[in-house]
PDB file of C-alpha atoms and ligand atoms in Angstrom:
ATOM      1  CA  UNK E   1     -31.966   3.611 -79.024  1.00 58.00           C
ATOM      2  CA  UNK E   2     -34.504   0.896 -77.383  1.00 53.00           C
ATOM      3  CA  UNK E   3     -34.531  -2.780 -78.251  1.00 52.00           C
ATOM      4  CA  UNK E   4     -37.319  -4.058 -80.269  1.00 56.00           C
ATOM      5  CA  UNK E   5     -40.484  -4.782 -79.143  1.00 46.00           C
ATOM      6  CA  UNK E   6     -42.552  -1.604 -78.204  1.00 44.00           C
ATOM      7  CA  UNK E   7     -46.872  -2.424 -78.731  1.00 44.00           C
ATOM      8  CA  UNK E   8     -47.160  -0.487 -82.058  1.00 44.00           C
ATOM      9  CA  UNK E   9     -50.694   1.018 -82.710  1.00 45.00           C
ATOM     10  CA  UNK E  10     -50.126   0.223 -86.423  1.00 41.00           C
ATOM     11  CA  UNK E  11     -49.081  -3.552 -85.688  1.00 39.00           C
ATOM     12  CA  UNK E  12     -51.502  -4.199 -82.636  1.00 38.00           C
ATOM     13  CA  UNK E  13     -54.906  -3.274 -81.998  1.00 37.00           C
ATOM     14  CA  UNK E  14     -53.766   0.237 -80.560  1.00 38.00           C
ATOM     15  CA  UNK E  15     -55.540   1.952 -78.359  1.00 38.00           C
ATOM     16  CA  UNK E  16     -58.993  -0.160 -79.545  1.00 38.00           C
ATOM     17  CA  UNK E  17     -61.581  -2.015 -77.983  1.00 37.00           C
ATOM     18  CA  UNK E  18     -60.158  -5.509 -77.726  1.00 37.00           C
ATOM     19  CA  UNK E  19     -56.761  -3.877 -76.076  1.00 38.00           C
ATOM     20  CA  UNK E  20     -58.404  -1.842 -73.531  1.00 37.00           C
ATOM     21  CA  UNK E  21     -60.691  -4.846 -72.606  1.00 36.00           C
ATOM     22  CA  UNK E  22     -57.133  -6.978 -72.241  1.00 35.00           C
ATOM     23  CA  UNK E  23     -55.993  -3.720 -70.061  1.00 36.00           C
ATOM     24  CA  UNK E  24     -58.864  -3.373 -67.881  1.00 35.00           C
ATOM     25  CA  UNK E  25     -59.061  -7.133 -66.948  1.00 34.00           C
ATOM     26  CA  UNK E  26     -55.307  -6.502 -66.147  1.00 34.00           C
ATOM     27  CA  UNK E  27     -56.178  -3.764 -63.984  1.00 34.00           C
ATOM     28  CA  UNK E  28     -59.250  -5.546 -62.691  1.00 32.00           C
ATOM     29  CA  UNK E  29     -57.142  -8.417 -61.612  1.00 33.00           C
ATOM     30  CA  UNK E  30     -54.344  -6.088 -59.505  1.00 32.00           C
ATOM     31  CA  UNK E  31     -57.169  -4.321 -57.898  1.00 32.00           C
ATOM     32  CA  UNK E  32     -58.523  -7.716 -56.751  1.00 35.00           C
ATOM     33  CA  UNK E  33     -55.562  -9.402 -55.360  1.00 35.00           C
ATOM     34  CA  UNK E  34     -53.417  -6.665 -54.659  1.00 34.00           C
ATOM     35  CA  UNK E  35     -54.997  -4.479 -53.015  1.00 36.00           C
ATOM     36  CA  UNK E  36     -54.973  -1.663 -54.889  1.00 37.00           C
ATOM     37  CA  UNK E  37     -58.083   0.136 -55.393  1.00 38.00           C
ATOM     38  CA  UNK E  38     -57.164   2.865 -53.678  1.00 38.00           C
ATOM     39  CA  UNK E  39     -54.570   3.834 -56.278  1.00 42.00           C
ATOM     40  CA  UNK E  40     -56.549   4.398 -59.562  1.00 43.00           C
ATOM     41  CA  UNK E  41     -57.984   7.711 -60.902  1.00 46.00           C
ATOM     42  CA  UNK E  42     -59.356   9.318 -58.952  1.00 46.00           C
ATOM     43  CA  UNK E  43     -62.643  10.186 -59.986  1.00 49.00           C
ATOM     44  CA  UNK E  44     -62.713   5.894 -60.844  1.00 51.00           C
ATOM     45  CA  UNK E  45     -62.554   6.762 -64.573  1.00 51.00           C
ATOM     46  CA  UNK E  46     -60.182   4.567 -66.857  1.00 55.00           C
ATOM     47  CA  UNK E  47     -59.052   5.306 -69.985  1.00 54.00           C
ATOM     48  CA  UNK E  48     -58.040   3.027 -73.214  1.00 56.00           C
ATOM     49  CA  UNK E  49     -55.137   1.267 -71.405  1.00 62.00           C
ATOM     50  CA  UNK E  50     -51.774   0.394 -72.906  1.00 64.00           C
ATOM     51  CA  UNK E  51     -52.315  -2.436 -75.565  1.00 68.00           C
ATOM     52  CA  UNK E  52     -50.891  -5.985 -74.557  1.00 71.00           C
ATOM     53  CA  UNK E  53     -50.189  -8.830 -76.671  1.00 73.00           C
ATOM     54  CA  UNK E  54     -51.187 -12.131 -76.494  1.00 67.00           C
ATOM     55  CA  UNK E  55     -49.687 -13.311 -73.489  1.00 63.00           C
ATOM     56  CA  UNK E  56     -50.071 -10.224 -71.613  1.00 67.00           C
ATOM     57  CA  UNK E  57     -46.784  -8.615 -72.328  1.00 69.00           C
ATOM     58  CA  UNK E  58     -45.762  -5.425 -74.639  1.00 66.00           C
ATOM     59  CA  UNK E  59     -43.364  -6.984 -75.787  1.00 65.00           C
ATOM     60  CA  UNK E  60     -44.284  -8.557 -78.818  1.00 66.00           C
ATOM     61  CA  UNK E  61     -42.369 -11.799 -78.662  1.00 64.00           C
ATOM     62  CA  UNK E  62     -38.935 -13.116 -80.669  1.00 62.00           C
ATOM     63  CA  UNK E  63     -38.306 -11.311 -84.296  1.00 63.00           C
ATOM     64  CA  UNK E  64     -38.722 -13.414 -87.504  1.00 70.00           C
ATOM     65  CA  UNK E  65     -36.322 -16.159 -87.539  1.00 71.00           C
ATOM     66  CA  UNK E  66     -34.041 -16.742 -90.459  1.00 71.00           C
ATOM     67  CA  UNK E  67     -34.536 -18.343 -93.632  1.00 77.00           C
ATOM     68  CA  UNK E  68     -32.147 -21.639 -92.825  1.00 83.00           C
ATOM     69  CA  UNK E  69     -33.332 -22.655 -96.411  1.00 89.00           C
ATOM     70  CA  UNK E  70     -30.742 -20.234 -97.927  1.00 82.00           C
ATOM     71  CA  UNK E  71     -26.851 -19.842 -98.662  1.00 84.00           C
ATOM     72  CA  UNK E  72     -25.608 -17.689 -95.826  1.00 81.00           C
ATOM     73  CA  UNK E  73     -24.746 -14.484 -97.448  1.00 84.00           C
ATOM     74  CA  UNK E  74     -20.943 -13.514 -97.731  1.00 94.00           C
ATOM     75  CA  UNK E  75     -19.321 -10.459 -97.515  1.00 96.00           C
ATOM     76  CA  UNK E  76     -21.078  -7.984-100.487  1.00 96.00           C
ATOM     77  CA  UNK E  77     -17.829  -7.677-103.006  1.00 96.00           C
ATOM     78  CA  UNK E  78     -17.212  -3.703-103.545  1.00 95.00           C
ATOM     79  CA  UNK E  79     -16.966  -4.130-107.423  1.00 96.00           C
ATOM     80  CA  UNK E  80     -20.971  -5.438-108.201  1.00 95.00           C
ATOM     81  CA  UNK E  81     -22.280  -3.596-104.705  1.00 96.00           C
ATOM     82  CA  UNK E  82     -22.578   0.613-105.945  1.00 97.00           C
ATOM     83  CA  UNK E  83     -22.734   2.476-102.625  1.00 98.00           C
ATOM     84  CA  UNK E  84     -23.645   6.520-102.809  1.00 98.00           C
ATOM     85  CA  UNK E  85     -20.535   8.491-101.910  1.00 98.00           C
ATOM     86  CA  UNK E  86     -22.300  10.206 -99.579  1.00 98.00           C
ATOM     87  CA  UNK E  87     -23.274   7.222 -97.428  1.00 98.00           C
ATOM     88  CA  UNK E  88     -20.057   5.337 -98.544  1.00 98.00           C
ATOM     89  CA  UNK E  89     -18.397   8.720 -96.714  1.00 98.00           C
ATOM     90  CA  UNK E  90     -20.623   8.780 -93.203  1.00 98.00           C
ATOM     91  CA  UNK E  91     -20.186   4.953 -92.655  1.00 98.00           C
ATOM     92  CA  UNK E  92     -16.623   5.453 -93.364  1.00 98.00           C
ATOM     93  CA  UNK E  93     -16.338   8.644 -90.922  1.00 98.00           C
ATOM     94  CA  UNK E  94     -18.128   6.429 -88.177  1.00 98.00           C
ATOM     95  CA  UNK E  95     -15.558   3.174 -88.726  1.00 98.00           C
ATOM     96  CA  UNK E  96     -12.406   5.663 -87.778  1.00 98.00           C
ATOM     97  CA  UNK E  97     -13.892   6.865 -84.396  1.00 97.00           C
ATOM     98  CA  UNK E  98     -13.898   3.079 -83.387  1.00 97.00           C
ATOM     99  CA  UNK E  99     -10.621  -0.085 -82.475  1.00 97.00           C
ATOM    100  CA  UNK E 100     -12.958  -2.545 -83.844  1.00 97.00           C
ATOM    101  CA  UNK E 101     -15.280  -1.276 -86.904  1.00 96.00           C
ATOM    102  CA  UNK E 102     -18.334  -2.894 -85.783  1.00 97.00           C
ATOM    103  CA  UNK E 103     -18.427  -1.172 -83.346  1.00 97.00           C
ATOM    104  CA  UNK E 104     -20.022   1.558 -86.043  1.00 98.00           C
ATOM    105  CA  UNK E 105     -22.573  -0.698 -86.892  1.00 98.00           C
ATOM    106  CA  UNK E 106     -25.903   1.152 -85.207  1.00 98.00           C
ATOM    107  CA  UNK E 107     -24.671   4.141 -86.912  1.00 98.00           C
ATOM    108  CA  UNK E 108     -23.786   3.296 -89.748  1.00 98.00           C
ATOM    109  CA  UNK E 109     -27.128   1.654 -90.043  1.00 98.00           C
ATOM    110  CA  UNK E 110     -28.343   4.618 -89.097  1.00 97.00           C
ATOM    111  CA  UNK E 111     -26.984   6.411 -91.440  1.00 98.00           C
ATOM    112  CA  UNK E 112     -28.251   3.454 -94.268  1.00 98.00           C
ATOM    113  CA  UNK E 113     -31.486   3.990 -93.185  1.00 96.00           C
ATOM    114  CA  UNK E 114     -31.905   8.066 -93.390  1.00 94.00           C
ATOM    115  CA  UNK E 115     -30.661   7.520 -96.829  1.00 96.00           C
ATOM    116  CA  UNK E 116     -33.075   4.507 -97.760  1.00 96.00           C
ATOM    117  CA  UNK E 117     -35.509   5.614 -95.631  1.00 94.00           C
ATOM    118  CA  UNK E 118     -35.139   2.089 -93.704  1.00 96.00           C
ATOM    119  CA  UNK E 119     -32.978  -1.103 -93.555  1.00 97.00           C
ATOM    120  CA  UNK E 120     -33.914  -2.793 -96.659  1.00 96.00           C
ATOM    121  CA  UNK E 121     -31.718  -5.392 -98.455  1.00 95.00           C
ATOM    122  CA  UNK E 122     -30.220  -2.645-100.138  1.00 97.00           C
ATOM    123  CA  UNK E 123     -29.252  -0.700 -97.757  1.00 98.00           C
ATOM    124  CA  UNK E 124     -28.304  -3.073 -95.331  1.00 97.00           C
ATOM    125  CA  UNK E 125     -26.163  -4.806 -98.271  1.00 97.00           C
ATOM    126  CA  UNK E 126     -24.014  -1.501 -98.691  1.00 98.00           C
ATOM    127  CA  UNK E 127     -23.249  -0.734 -95.316  1.00 98.00           C
ATOM    128  CA  UNK E 128     -22.368  -4.415 -94.866  1.00 98.00           C
ATOM    129  CA  UNK E 129     -19.944  -3.610 -98.738  1.00 98.00           C
ATOM    130  CA  UNK E 130     -17.993  -0.687 -96.724  1.00 98.00           C
ATOM    131  CA  UNK E 131     -18.119  -2.250 -93.326  1.00 98.00           C
ATOM    132  CA  UNK E 132     -16.704  -5.670 -95.021  1.00 97.00           C
ATOM    133  CA  UNK E 133     -18.947  -7.654 -92.958  1.00 97.00           C
ATOM    134  CA  UNK E 134     -21.345 -10.473 -94.353  1.00 96.00           C
ATOM    135  CA  UNK E 135     -25.488  -9.068 -94.215  1.00 95.00           C
ATOM    136  CA  UNK E 136     -26.346 -11.510 -91.709  1.00 92.00           C
ATOM    137  CA  UNK E 137     -23.819  -9.611 -89.419  1.00 95.00           C
ATOM    138  CA  UNK E 138     -25.685  -6.368 -89.886  1.00 97.00           C
ATOM    139  CA  UNK E 139     -29.439  -7.686 -89.708  1.00 94.00           C
ATOM    140  CA  UNK E 140     -28.513  -9.408 -85.991  1.00 92.00           C
ATOM    141  CA  UNK E 141     -28.293  -5.436 -85.119  1.00 96.00           C
ATOM    142  CA  UNK E 142     -30.542  -3.637 -87.316  1.00 95.00           C
ATOM    143  CA  UNK E 143     -33.444  -6.399 -86.122  1.00 91.00           C
ATOM    144  CA  UNK E 144     -32.830  -6.205 -82.101  1.00 91.00           C
ATOM    145  CA  UNK E 145     -32.689  -2.227 -81.724  1.00 92.00           C
ATOM    146  CA  UNK E 146     -36.030  -0.873 -82.811  1.00 86.00           C
ATOM    147  CA  UNK E 147     -35.337   2.278 -84.231  1.00 91.00           C
ATOM    148  CA  UNK E 148     -33.729   0.799 -86.939  1.00 95.00           C
ATOM    149  CA  UNK E 149     -36.625   0.070 -89.476  1.00 95.00           C
ATOM    150  CA  UNK E 150     -36.711  -3.439 -91.247  1.00 93.00           C
ATOM    151  CA  UNK E 151     -39.967  -3.042 -92.540  1.00 93.00           C
ATOM    152  CA  UNK E 152     -40.420  -0.066 -94.650  1.00 95.00           C
ATOM    153  CA  UNK E 153     -42.318   2.593 -92.573  1.00 95.00           C
ATOM    154  CA  UNK E 154     -43.810   5.930 -92.672  1.00 96.00           C
ATOM    155  CA  UNK E 155     -41.609   9.438 -93.449  1.00 94.00           C
ATOM    156  CA  UNK E 156     -41.777  10.827 -90.760  1.00 96.00           C
ATOM    157  CA  UNK E 157     -41.650   9.305 -87.298  1.00 95.00           C
ATOM    158  CA  UNK E 158     -43.989  10.023 -84.596  1.00 97.00           C
ATOM    159  CA  UNK E 159     -43.380   8.356 -81.214  1.00 96.00           C
ATOM    160  CA  UNK E 160     -45.875   8.539 -78.454  1.00 97.00           C
ATOM    161  CA  UNK E 161     -44.169   7.997 -74.801  1.00 96.00           C
ATOM    162  CA  UNK E 162     -47.098   5.314 -73.076  1.00 94.00           C
ATOM    163  CA  UNK E 163     -44.193   4.977 -70.551  1.00 94.00           C
ATOM    164  CA  UNK E 164     -45.358   5.895 -66.418  1.00 94.00           C
ATOM    165  CA  UNK E 165     -45.799   9.457 -65.925  1.00 96.00           C
ATOM    166  CA  UNK E 166     -47.002   9.836 -69.805  1.00 97.00           C
ATOM    167  CA  UNK E 167     -49.267   6.950 -69.549  1.00 95.00           C
ATOM    168  CA  UNK E 168     -50.908   8.611 -66.248  1.00 96.00           C
ATOM    169  CA  UNK E 169     -50.601  11.853 -67.638  1.00 97.00           C
ATOM    170  CA  UNK E 170     -53.023  10.520 -70.787  1.00 96.00           C
ATOM    171  CA  UNK E 171     -50.616   8.863 -73.366  1.00 96.00           C
ATOM    172  CA  UNK E 172     -52.851   6.227 -73.988  1.00 94.00           C
ATOM    173  CA  UNK E 173     -55.729   8.861 -75.433  1.00 96.00           C
ATOM    174  CA  UNK E 174     -53.086  10.906 -77.135  1.00 97.00           C
ATOM    175  CA  UNK E 175     -52.188   7.683 -78.469  1.00 96.00           C
ATOM    176  CA  UNK E 176     -55.550   6.868 -80.079  1.00 96.00           C
ATOM    177  CA  UNK E 177     -56.244  10.271 -80.727  1.00 97.00           C
ATOM    178  CA  UNK E 178     -53.111  10.302 -83.303  1.00 97.00           C
ATOM    179  CA  UNK E 179     -54.084   6.921 -84.434  1.00 96.00           C
ATOM    180  CA  UNK E 180     -57.270   7.580 -85.527  1.00 96.00           C
ATOM    181  CA  UNK E 181     -56.493  11.387 -87.329  1.00 97.00           C
ATOM    182  CA  UNK E 182     -53.481   9.923 -88.838  1.00 97.00           C
ATOM    183  CA  UNK E 183     -55.574   7.182 -89.925  1.00 96.00           C
ATOM    184  CA  UNK E 184     -54.293   4.682 -92.750  1.00 94.00           C
ATOM    185  CA  UNK E 185     -51.991   6.784 -93.900  1.00 96.00           C
ATOM    186  CA  UNK E 186     -49.151   4.601 -92.843  1.00 94.00           C
ATOM    187  CA  UNK E 187     -46.951   6.529 -96.332  1.00 95.00           C
ATOM    188  CA  UNK E 188     -46.545   9.604 -94.615  1.00 96.00           C
ATOM    189  CA  UNK E 189     -46.836   8.282 -90.575  1.00 97.00           C
ATOM    190  CA  UNK E 190     -44.941   6.253 -88.600  1.00 95.00           C
ATOM    191  CA  UNK E 191     -47.163   6.417 -85.651  1.00 96.00           C
ATOM    192  CA  UNK E 192     -46.035   4.199 -82.517  1.00 94.00           C
ATOM    193  CA  UNK E 193     -46.017   3.329 -78.906  1.00 93.00           C
ATOM    194  CA  UNK E 194     -42.387   4.177 -77.154  1.00 92.00           C
ATOM    195  CA  UNK E 195     -41.251   3.432 -73.749  1.00 89.00           C
ATOM    196  CA  UNK E 196     -39.472   6.036 -71.706  1.00 93.00           C
ATOM    197  CA  UNK E 197     -38.469   8.544 -74.163  1.00 95.00           C
ATOM    198  CA  UNK E 198     -36.273  10.199 -70.820  1.00 94.00           C
ATOM    199  CA  UNK E 199     -38.640  13.979 -70.986  1.00 95.00           C
ATOM    200  CA  UNK E 200     -41.401  12.823 -68.083  1.00 96.00           C
ATOM    201  CA  UNK E 201     -41.623  16.510 -67.068  1.00 94.00           C
ATOM    202  CA  UNK E 202     -43.676  17.789 -70.650  1.00 96.00           C
ATOM    203  CA  UNK E 203     -45.696  14.579 -70.192  1.00 97.00           C
ATOM    204  CA  UNK E 204     -47.985  13.552 -72.065  1.00 97.00           C
ATOM    205  CA  UNK E 205     -45.282  14.380 -74.618  1.00 97.00           C
ATOM    206  CA  UNK E 206     -44.033  12.699 -78.276  1.00 98.00           C
ATOM    207  CA  UNK E 207     -41.496  12.793 -80.569  1.00 97.00           C
ATOM    208  CA  UNK E 208     -42.021  13.989 -83.782  1.00 97.00           C
ATOM    209  CA  UNK E 209     -38.756  13.507 -86.241  1.00 94.00           C
ATOM    210  CA  UNK E 210     -36.692  13.581 -83.104  1.00 92.00           C
ATOM    211  CA  UNK E 211     -38.597  16.886 -81.723  1.00 95.00           C
ATOM    212  CA  UNK E 212     -39.658  16.585 -78.280  1.00 96.00           C
ATOM    213  CA  UNK E 213     -43.246  18.286 -77.762  1.00 97.00           C
ATOM    214  CA  UNK E 214     -45.640  18.730 -74.947  1.00 96.00           C
ATOM    215  CA  UNK E 215     -47.619  18.128 -72.649  1.00 97.00           C
ATOM    216  CA  UNK E 216     -49.809  17.681 -75.863  1.00 98.00           C
ATOM    217  CA  UNK E 217     -53.746  17.858 -75.507  1.00 98.00           C
ATOM    218  CA  UNK E 218     -56.139  16.041 -77.218  1.00 98.00           C
ATOM    219  CA  UNK E 219     -57.004  18.942 -78.822  1.00 98.00           C
ATOM    220  CA  UNK E 220     -53.918  19.712 -80.646  1.00 98.00           C
ATOM    221  CA  UNK E 221     -53.750  16.540 -82.594  1.00 98.00           C
ATOM    222  CA  UNK E 222     -55.478  17.361 -85.432  1.00 98.00           C
ATOM    223  CA  UNK E 223     -53.110  20.669 -85.818  1.00 98.00           C
ATOM    224  CA  UNK E 224     -50.067  18.114 -85.220  1.00 98.00           C
ATOM    225  CA  UNK E 225     -51.167  16.060 -87.772  1.00 98.00           C
ATOM    226  CA  UNK E 226     -51.615  18.878 -90.347  1.00 98.00           C
ATOM    227  CA  UNK E 227     -48.423  20.355 -89.485  1.00 98.00           C
ATOM    228  CA  UNK E 228     -46.290  17.234 -89.645  1.00 97.00           C
ATOM    229  CA  UNK E 229     -48.324  16.642 -93.233  1.00 97.00           C
ATOM    230  CA  UNK E 230     -47.414  19.847 -94.514  1.00 97.00           C
ATOM    231  CA  UNK E 231     -43.818  19.263 -93.782  1.00 95.00           C
ATOM    232  CA  UNK E 232     -44.129  22.555 -90.524  1.00 97.00           C
ATOM    233  CA  UNK E 233     -42.501  22.460 -86.942  1.00 97.00           C
ATOM    234  CA  UNK E 234     -44.583  20.660 -84.740  1.00 98.00           C
ATOM    235  CA  UNK E 235     -46.297  22.774 -82.182  1.00 98.00           C
ATOM    236  CA  UNK E 236     -43.835  25.290 -81.840  1.00 96.00           C
ATOM    237  CA  UNK E 237     -44.914  26.446 -78.767  1.00 95.00           C
ATOM    238  CA  UNK E 238     -44.700  23.364 -77.057  1.00 96.00           C
ATOM    239  CA  UNK E 239     -41.257  22.422 -78.376  1.00 95.00           C
ATOM    240  CA  UNK E 240     -38.854  20.877 -75.324  1.00 93.00           C
ATOM    241  CA  UNK E 241     -35.743  23.285 -76.967  1.00 89.00           C
ATOM    242  CA  UNK E 242     -38.706  26.840 -76.654  1.00 87.00           C
ATOM    243  CA  UNK E 243     -38.431  26.155 -72.869  1.00 84.00           C
ATOM    244  CA  UNK E 244     -36.596  27.940 -70.388  1.00 79.00           C
ATOM    245  CA  UNK E 245     -33.249  26.594 -68.605  1.00 76.00           C
ATOM    246  CA  UNK E 246     -31.296  27.882 -65.750  1.00 75.00           C
ATOM    247  CA  UNK E 247     -28.009  26.733 -68.003  1.00 76.00           C
ATOM    248  CA  UNK E 248     -27.486  29.280 -70.700  1.00 73.00           C
ATOM    249  CA  UNK E 249     -26.229  26.524 -72.987  1.00 72.00           C
ATOM    250  CA  UNK E 250     -29.180  24.347 -72.642  1.00 67.00           C
ATOM    251  CA  UNK E 251     -29.934  24.837 -76.140  1.00 63.00           C
ATOM    252  CA  UNK E 252     -27.032  25.297 -77.670  1.00 61.00           C
ATOM    253  CA  UNK E 253     -25.334  22.770 -80.047  1.00 51.00           C
ATOM    254  CA  UNK E 254     -22.632  20.692 -79.189  1.00 45.00           C
ATOM    255  CA  UNK E 255     -21.037  21.953 -82.758  1.00 43.00           C
ATOM    256  CA  UNK E 256     -21.441  25.350 -81.000  1.00 42.00           C
ATOM    257  CA  UNK E 257     -19.637  24.220 -77.794  1.00 37.00           C
ATOM    258  CA  UNK E 258     -22.635  23.323 -75.293  1.00 35.00           C
ATOM    259  CA  UNK E 259     -25.471  20.415 -75.283  1.00 36.00           C
ATOM    260  CA  UNK E 260     -27.191  18.817 -78.026  1.00 34.00           C
TER     261      UNK E 260
HETATM  262  S1  LIG B 301     -42.832   8.759 -68.864  1.00 56.02           S
HETATM  263 FE1  LIG B 301     -43.096   9.610 -70.881  1.00 56.02          FE
HETATM  264  S2  LIG B 301     -40.666  10.648 -71.453  1.00 56.02           S
HETATM  265 FE2  LIG B 301     -40.159   9.396 -69.317  1.00 56.02          FE
END
């Protein structure tokens, strides 16, 4: 899980002309100041650039400030805070793994997110009740890690890696194509850019609900979007798990005694 702070197509300009102009401007500046002209695309083509925020960074800036007009929230009262039994059991199982139960905050919030779809106030309240923490403590964790959603998002997480290897192999174009194909269907899709997802050898790649696929060609985008909409496995032939490995246990899950 990485820190919050990716530029996102739905919240930023996402491969659209304004961001492309900004990116192109930065590239021109590098060429002018750093003499990097020979390191550009071999044919001089410049595709869409990774979007940047106003101050030139990929990081959007600090999160929302706390509402200081509210009274501090206290540890939720179990008598008045119903928690689904399955969620409670999952959080308690995570707490049992650590000498300091606060260390289970991230997996507890992830469990609450899976149950509620996002780290809603109700989800935070329930996790805080089980962990005997204030909601504020868990909100500080949830707002720091960008895979914990503090606003409602679409049902399917589609993360497009836009880090260096994927960028050089067309990740910006892939992100723009997915954004265009998905349109405004934000109920189904949570599409966003992501920094290195750790599968650089299949660049440009994406994670679809945790399933790694790549390299993803632009003409596969309509099929991929339709598969996600229909609940089908995304691009089965491009899944990382289908690739050959010299390790005979590479695709065996940890519960079966191998690697995950
Ligand atoms: S740069 Fe994309 S997975 Fe590493």
